[in-house]
Every structure is written in structure tokens, then in C-alpha cells.
Short mmCIF file of C-alpha atoms and ligand atoms in Angstrom, two decimals:
data_model
loop_
_atom_site.label_atom_id
_atom_site.label_comp_id
_atom_site.label_asym_id
_atom_site.label_seq_id
_atom_site.Cartn_x
_atom_site.Cartn_y
_atom_site.Cartn_z
CA UNK A 1 0.00 0.00 0.00
CA UNK A 2 1.17 3.54 -0.76
CA UNK A 3 1.66 6.32 1.74
CA UNK A 4 -1.21 8.55 0.59
CA UNK A 5 -3.71 5.68 0.67
CA UNK A 6 -2.56 4.65 4.11
CA UNK A 7 -2.74 8.18 5.51
CA UNK A 8 -6.27 8.51 4.11
CA UNK A 9 -7.33 5.16 5.52
CA UNK A 10 -5.94 5.98 8.96
CA UNK A 11 -7.39 9.46 8.97
CA UNK A 12 -10.86 8.18 7.94
CA UNK A 13 -10.85 5.67 10.77
CA UNK A 14 -9.79 8.33 13.29
CA UNK A 15 -12.47 10.68 11.99
CA UNK A 16 -15.12 7.99 12.34
CA UNK A 17 -14.01 7.69 15.95
CA UNK A 18 -14.36 11.42 16.53
CA UNK A 19 -10.69 12.38 16.62
CA UNK A 20 -10.64 16.01 15.50
CA UNK A 21 -6.97 16.09 14.53
CA UNK A 22 -7.42 12.99 12.34
CA UNK A 23 -5.30 14.06 9.33
CA UNK A 24 -2.26 15.31 11.20
CA UNK A 25 -2.42 12.38 13.65
CA UNK A 26 -2.45 9.89 10.80
CA UNK A 27 0.51 11.65 9.15
CA UNK A 28 2.48 11.81 12.39
CA UNK A 29 1.92 8.13 13.13
CA UNK A 30 2.97 7.06 9.64
CA UNK A 31 5.96 9.33 9.83
CA UNK A 32 7.03 7.67 13.06
CA UNK A 33 6.74 4.06 11.84
CA UNK A 34 8.54 4.78 8.56
CA UNK A 35 11.14 7.21 9.94
CA UNK A 36 10.23 9.61 7.12
CA UNK A 37 9.16 13.20 7.63
CA UNK A 38 5.57 14.35 7.10
CA UNK A 39 6.85 16.65 4.36
CA UNK A 40 8.24 13.71 2.40
CA UNK A 41 4.70 12.29 2.17
CA UNK A 42 3.46 15.58 0.77
CA UNK A 43 6.24 15.76 -1.80
CA UNK A 44 5.83 12.17 -2.87
CA UNK A 45 2.37 10.83 -2.21
CA UNK A 46 3.10 7.30 -3.39
CA UNK A 47 5.96 6.20 -1.16
CA UNK A 48 5.91 2.44 -0.68
CA UNK A 49 5.24 1.23 2.83
CA UNK A 50 6.29 -2.29 3.88
CA UNK A 51 3.78 -4.83 5.30
CA UNK A 52 5.48 -4.63 8.71
CA UNK A 53 5.23 -0.87 8.78
CA UNK A 54 1.56 -1.10 7.80
CA UNK A 55 0.97 -3.43 10.72
CA UNK A 56 2.63 -1.08 13.21
CA UNK A 57 0.76 1.87 11.75
CA UNK A 58 -2.62 0.12 12.03
CA UNK A 59 -1.85 -0.78 15.60
CA UNK A 60 -1.09 2.86 16.51
CA UNK A 61 -4.19 4.09 14.68
CA UNK A 62 -6.31 1.64 16.66
CA UNK A 63 -4.84 2.82 19.98
CA UNK A 64 -5.47 6.43 19.02
CA UNK A 65 -8.99 5.84 17.69
CA UNK A 66 -10.34 3.37 20.20
CA UNK A 67 -8.43 4.06 23.41
CA UNK A 68 -7.96 7.79 22.64
CA UNK A 69 -4.29 7.55 23.55
CA UNK A 70 -2.63 10.91 22.79
CA UNK A 71 -0.25 10.89 19.81
CA UNK A 72 2.55 12.34 21.96
CA UNK A 73 2.43 9.27 24.22
CA UNK A 74 2.19 6.88 21.27
CA UNK A 75 5.32 8.42 19.79
CA UNK A 76 7.00 9.25 23.10
CA UNK A 77 7.75 12.71 21.87
CA UNK A 78 6.20 16.13 21.45
CA UNK A 79 7.42 19.16 19.58
CA UNK A 80 7.48 22.31 21.71
CA UNK A 81 9.16 25.57 20.76
CA UNK A 82 10.35 23.71 17.62
CA UNK A 83 12.29 21.30 19.85
CA UNK A 84 11.56 17.60 20.22
CA UNK A 85 10.95 16.62 23.84
CA UNK A 86 10.79 13.10 25.14
CA UNK A 87 7.51 12.51 26.94
CA UNK A 88 5.72 9.65 28.61
CA UNK A 89 2.70 9.20 30.84
CA UNK A 90 4.62 10.57 33.83
CA UNK A 91 4.61 14.09 32.41
CA UNK A 92 2.06 16.51 31.06
CA UNK A 93 2.22 16.84 27.28
CA UNK A 94 3.68 20.29 26.53
CA UNK A 95 0.96 22.59 25.13
CA UNK A 96 1.08 25.31 22.48
CA UNK A 97 -0.39 27.73 25.07
CA UNK A 98 2.76 27.29 27.14
CA UNK A 99 4.85 28.39 24.16
CA UNK A 100 3.22 31.81 24.60
CA UNK A 101 4.77 32.02 28.04
CA UNK A 102 8.19 31.04 26.68
CA UNK A 103 7.86 33.51 23.81
CA UNK A 104 7.07 36.46 26.03
CA UNK A 105 9.96 35.67 28.37
CA UNK A 106 12.44 35.19 25.55
CA UNK A 107 11.43 38.60 24.21
CA UNK A 108 11.63 40.25 27.63
CA UNK A 109 14.98 38.76 28.63
CA UNK A 110 16.68 38.92 25.22
CA UNK A 111 20.41 39.61 25.75
CA UNK A 112 20.05 39.16 29.52
CA UNK A 113 20.99 36.19 31.61
CA UNK A 114 18.37 35.75 34.33
CA UNK A 115 18.80 33.09 36.98
CA UNK A 116 15.59 31.07 36.59
CA UNK A 117 13.48 28.75 38.73
CA UNK A 118 10.90 26.51 37.04
CA UNK A 119 8.30 25.19 39.49
CA UNK A 120 6.68 21.89 38.45
CA UNK A 121 8.98 21.36 35.51
CA UNK A 122 7.33 18.17 34.17
CA UNK A 123 9.08 17.34 30.89
CA UNK A 124 11.34 20.36 31.43
CA UNK A 125 9.92 22.01 28.33
CA UNK A 126 9.73 25.54 29.74
CA UNK A 127 13.16 25.92 31.30
CA UNK A 128 14.98 23.98 28.61
CA UNK A 129 13.38 26.09 25.86
CA UNK A 130 14.22 29.28 27.73
CA UNK A 131 17.83 28.25 28.22
CA UNK A 132 18.21 27.28 24.59
CA UNK A 133 17.42 30.92 23.77
CA UNK A 134 19.09 32.66 26.69
CA UNK A 135 22.50 31.14 26.22
CA UNK A 136 24.14 32.54 29.33
CA UNK A 137 21.28 31.87 31.71
CA UNK A 138 21.26 29.20 34.36
CA UNK A 139 18.45 27.75 36.37
CA UNK A 140 16.94 25.31 38.77
CA UNK A 141 13.91 23.16 38.03
CA UNK A 142 11.86 21.49 40.72
CA UNK A 143 9.12 18.88 40.68
CA UNK A 144 7.59 16.62 43.30
CA UNK A 145 7.55 13.67 40.88
CA UNK A 146 10.73 11.63 40.61
CA UNK A 147 9.47 10.10 37.40
CA UNK A 148 8.95 13.51 35.83
CA UNK A 149 12.44 14.60 36.90
CA UNK A 150 13.87 11.58 35.15
CA UNK A 151 12.33 12.65 31.83
CA UNK A 152 13.28 16.30 32.36
CA UNK A 153 16.88 15.29 33.07
CA UNK A 154 16.96 13.15 29.96
CA UNK A 155 15.63 16.02 27.84
CA UNK A 156 18.16 18.39 29.35
CA UNK A 157 21.01 16.03 28.44
CA UNK A 158 19.78 15.46 24.89
CA UNK A 159 19.29 19.17 24.38
CA UNK A 160 22.63 20.02 25.97
CA UNK A 161 21.45 22.26 28.76
CA UNK A 162 22.52 19.86 31.52
CA UNK A 163 25.39 22.08 32.66
CA UNK A 164 23.07 25.01 33.19
CA UNK A 165 20.03 23.42 34.85
CA UNK A 166 19.93 21.69 38.18
CA UNK A 167 16.93 19.44 38.71
CA UNK A 168 15.77 19.04 42.29
CA UNK A 169 13.02 16.93 43.81
CA UNK A 170 11.12 19.43 45.90
CA UNK A 171 7.82 21.09 46.48
CA UNK A 172 7.77 24.87 46.40
CA UNK A 173 6.47 24.88 49.97
CA UNK A 174 9.72 23.50 51.35
CA UNK A 175 12.22 24.68 48.79
CA UNK A 176 14.98 26.74 50.36
CA UNK A 177 17.33 28.34 47.96
CA UNK A 178 19.26 31.26 46.55
CA UNK A 179 17.25 34.09 45.03
CA UNK A 180 16.08 34.14 41.44
CA UNK A 181 15.60 36.81 38.78
CA UNK A 182 12.76 34.90 37.19
CA UNK A 183 10.37 32.30 38.55
CA UNK A 184 8.22 30.54 36.01
CA UNK A 185 5.44 28.05 36.52
CA UNK A 186 2.65 26.29 34.70
CA UNK A 187 1.14 24.70 37.79
CA UNK A 188 -1.73 22.22 37.82
CA UNK A 189 -4.75 24.52 37.60
CA UNK A 190 -7.84 22.47 36.80
CA UNK A 191 -10.51 22.59 39.52
CA UNK A 192 -11.00 19.08 40.91
CA UNK A 193 -14.68 18.90 40.04
CA UNK A 194 -13.86 19.76 36.43
CA UNK A 195 -11.37 16.96 35.92
CA UNK A 196 -14.18 14.67 34.81
CA UNK A 197 -15.09 17.09 31.98
CA UNK A 198 -11.66 16.94 30.33
CA UNK A 199 -11.21 15.16 26.99
CA UNK A 200 -11.02 11.39 27.37
CA UNK A 201 -7.43 11.33 26.12
CA UNK A 202 -6.34 13.77 28.81
CA UNK A 203 -8.42 12.22 31.56
CA UNK A 204 -7.31 8.68 30.85
CA UNK A 205 -3.64 9.21 30.11
CA UNK A 206 -2.15 12.44 31.44
CA UNK A 207 -0.88 12.47 35.04
CA UNK A 208 -3.58 13.72 37.40
CA UNK A 209 -0.93 15.26 39.63
CA UNK A 210 -0.04 17.63 36.75
CA UNK A 211 -3.65 18.75 36.26
CA UNK A 212 -5.40 18.76 39.64
CA UNK A 213 -5.36 22.20 41.21
CA UNK A 214 -7.62 21.34 44.17
CA UNK A 215 -11.09 22.65 44.96
CA UNK A 216 -11.02 25.87 42.97
CA UNK A 217 -8.04 24.93 40.78
CA UNK A 218 -5.80 27.44 42.51
CA UNK A 219 -4.32 25.50 45.45
CA UNK A 220 -0.92 25.12 43.82
CA UNK A 221 -1.07 28.59 42.25
CA UNK A 222 -1.46 30.10 45.74
CA UNK A 223 1.54 28.18 47.04
CA UNK A 224 3.62 29.19 44.03
CA UNK A 225 2.77 32.87 44.47
CA UNK A 226 3.17 32.93 48.24
CA UNK A 227 6.51 31.12 48.25
CA UNK A 228 7.93 32.93 45.23
CA UNK A 229 7.83 36.14 47.22
CA UNK A 230 10.57 34.87 49.47
CA UNK A 231 12.95 33.69 46.79
CA UNK A 232 12.70 36.42 44.16
CA UNK A 233 15.36 39.09 43.86
CA UNK A 234 14.35 42.74 44.00
CA UNK A 235 12.72 43.53 40.66
CA UNK A 236 12.49 39.81 40.01
CA UNK A 237 9.67 38.51 37.85
CA UNK A 238 7.07 35.82 38.42
CA UNK A 239 5.66 34.38 35.19
CA UNK A 240 2.57 32.21 35.49
CA UNK A 241 0.39 30.27 33.11
CA UNK A 242 -3.24 30.26 34.29
CA UNK A 243 -6.45 28.50 33.26
CA UNK A 244 -9.45 29.92 31.43
CA UNK A 245 -11.40 32.38 33.52
CA UNK A 246 -8.90 32.37 36.39
CA UNK A 247 -7.50 35.83 35.80
CA UNK A 248 -9.59 37.74 38.35
CA UNK A 249 -8.88 35.35 41.20
CA UNK A 250 -5.17 34.98 40.43
CA UNK A 251 -4.89 38.74 40.11
CA UNK A 252 -6.30 39.09 43.62
CA UNK A 253 -3.86 36.56 45.04
CA UNK A 254 -0.99 38.40 43.36
CA UNK A 255 -2.13 41.70 44.82
CA UNK A 256 -2.45 40.23 48.31
CA UNK A 257 1.14 39.05 48.02
CA UNK A 258 2.39 42.46 46.88
CA UNK A 259 2.98 41.55 43.26
CA UNK A 260 2.61 44.14 40.59
CA UNK A 261 1.19 42.92 37.26
CA UNK A 262 3.41 43.99 34.39
CA UNK A 263 2.19 42.07 31.34
CA UNK A 264 -0.87 39.99 30.51
CA UNK A 265 -0.66 37.71 27.51
CA UNK A 266 -3.65 36.26 25.71
CA UNK A 267 -3.72 32.86 24.05
CA UNK A 268 -4.95 31.92 20.56
CA UNK A 269 -8.54 31.93 21.78
CA UNK A 270 -8.12 35.32 23.40
CA UNK A 271 -8.19 34.08 27.00
CA UNK A 272 -5.73 35.70 29.40
CA UNK A 273 -3.22 32.84 29.66
CA UNK A 274 -0.08 34.30 31.19
CA UNK A 275 0.61 36.87 33.85
CA UNK A 276 4.05 38.39 34.32
CA UNK A 277 4.40 40.28 37.57
CA UNK A 278 7.16 41.80 39.62
CA UNK A 279 7.53 42.15 43.33
CA UNK A 280 6.86 45.44 45.07
CA UNK A 281 9.39 46.20 47.75
CA UNK A 282 8.40 48.91 50.16
N1 LIG B 301 6.04 22.65 33.17
C1 LIG B 301 5.46 21.59 32.43
C2 LIG B 301 4.69 22.13 31.25
O1 LIG B 301 4.43 23.30 31.19
C3 LIG B 301 4.56 20.73 33.31
C4 LIG B 301 3.41 21.49 33.87
C5 LIG B 301 2.52 20.65 34.78
O2 LIG B 301 2.79 19.47 35.01
N2 LIG B 301 1.47 21.24 35.26
O3 LIG B 301 4.33 21.43 30.36
#
């Protein structure tokens, strides 16, 4: 069977099973089993695919369509900030929304070398992407999950930032440290009662610990804000990713903790997604 026929067949099956991203998913899965890029299928629509490759492809399509397993976990990788990150079920799949946070910080700190703390690093996507851009920066990344730290460490080695990032198993509540210029976090921020409304693929496969933000979704956010105060340098910045509709509440928490909002960044759907704030010292 030829590549274009196979992509169409896979995509049709995914569509029938209500997978919205059916075309790109089918292309990505075929690309992974053949080791050829998606572009090569577009340039030559009749590439020959071996029977073994067809079998592996069909197997992945079935897992995606029937079990709703996310493509990133099927392939064990996800592109973020144009970088390939290793992922598995121990870490949240890096999201395009989080790239907005990285983008704004890269722009703000261009030609500077902030000392950075990443709270709840997961795959390490935020701090590794930042350090790939800010070549002289260094940082620390913490997470309470050993399994996540293993993946983050692996990514840091592959992407050659291992000499500039120290990974530490810690919760922000008991993390004692030097002071930072920039603290960044995409904490779990889904309200517990809303977890059941998430897409099946997220609900079934992504780590709950990376999603569950407690009763109102802001339990971890509060801890991050409160504890950041003590470990930020004067004029240091706290950069947070927040959930839909959380701006007002998070803004209040920031104010209570003497933070001064400097920039708000909207996502592709025009929700306020990131807040950059600095600390007021009186
Ligand atoms: N920092 C990681 C990310 O942004 C993990 C975030 C999390 O687990 N909540 O993808």
C-alpha cells in the first residue's frame, strides 16, 4: 500500500471515531513508523510502505482511535518551541499555550541572563526552551515527581542544557534556595470537580498530579505565588500560566502578596493565559 492511501485510511478511521486532529495524527503516526518526515509524504504521495510498517501503523491508529491515547504518548515525543521533547505518561504533554509564556519571556529577557526557577517542571519544556534561547542563563527546576524529573533530566542532556540546569526533587512549599531573577510556573490549575469534563485522552492518560489544582483549581497557584515572594530578587519577575477564567482570582492573590502585574498575555482563543508580575518592595 502507498503512503497517501494509508494516511487517508488511517485518517478516515480516526475521523469515524471522533478524533478532531485525524489528518495530522495519521501523518504523524505514519511518519514515526517509517522514519520519514511528514513533508516527504506531501512531496511524494506514493511512497511504498512495507507490510510490517503497515501493521505497526494500524496498531497505533487503533490505539489512538479506540483508546484515545494521545499521539505524543504513542510516539513518546512532542514538539514544543520547535524542539523535540521526550515525553511519557509521567509528564504533562507540553501545550502550544505554554509556548506563549516562553515567547514572552524570551522577548523580555533577550540579551540578559536571568537566573531562573521553574516550578513543576514536568518534561522540562519551559526551562529547557528558555535556556536554549538565553544562552548565558542558568536555572533550577523542581518537581515533586521523581518520574517527571527523570524525563526532564533526559531532555536536558539530549538538548545540551545539563550544565546550566539543576533538577531538584522538591515542592515549592519547602524549597529553600538562593534568590532568582525569574520564577516561572505552569502549575496544575484544573478545579477538581472539572477533571471529569476533560477530553477522554487527557483524563485517561495524562498524570492527574499535573492537572489537579484542588477545589477551585488554585491550590498550587497560591503556594507558588506565596513562596515565590521569598525567593525572588528585588525587581524579580514571576511568570505564570493560568487556566481559562482564572484571571480575576489569580490577580487578587498576586495583589495580596504584593505583586505588581506587568504584562498579561492572551492565548490563541483570546483568554488571558499568562501573567508576568514583579515584586513590590516597600
Ligand atoms: N512545566 C510543564 C509544562 O508546562 C509541566 C506542567 C505541569 O505538570 N502542570 O508542560
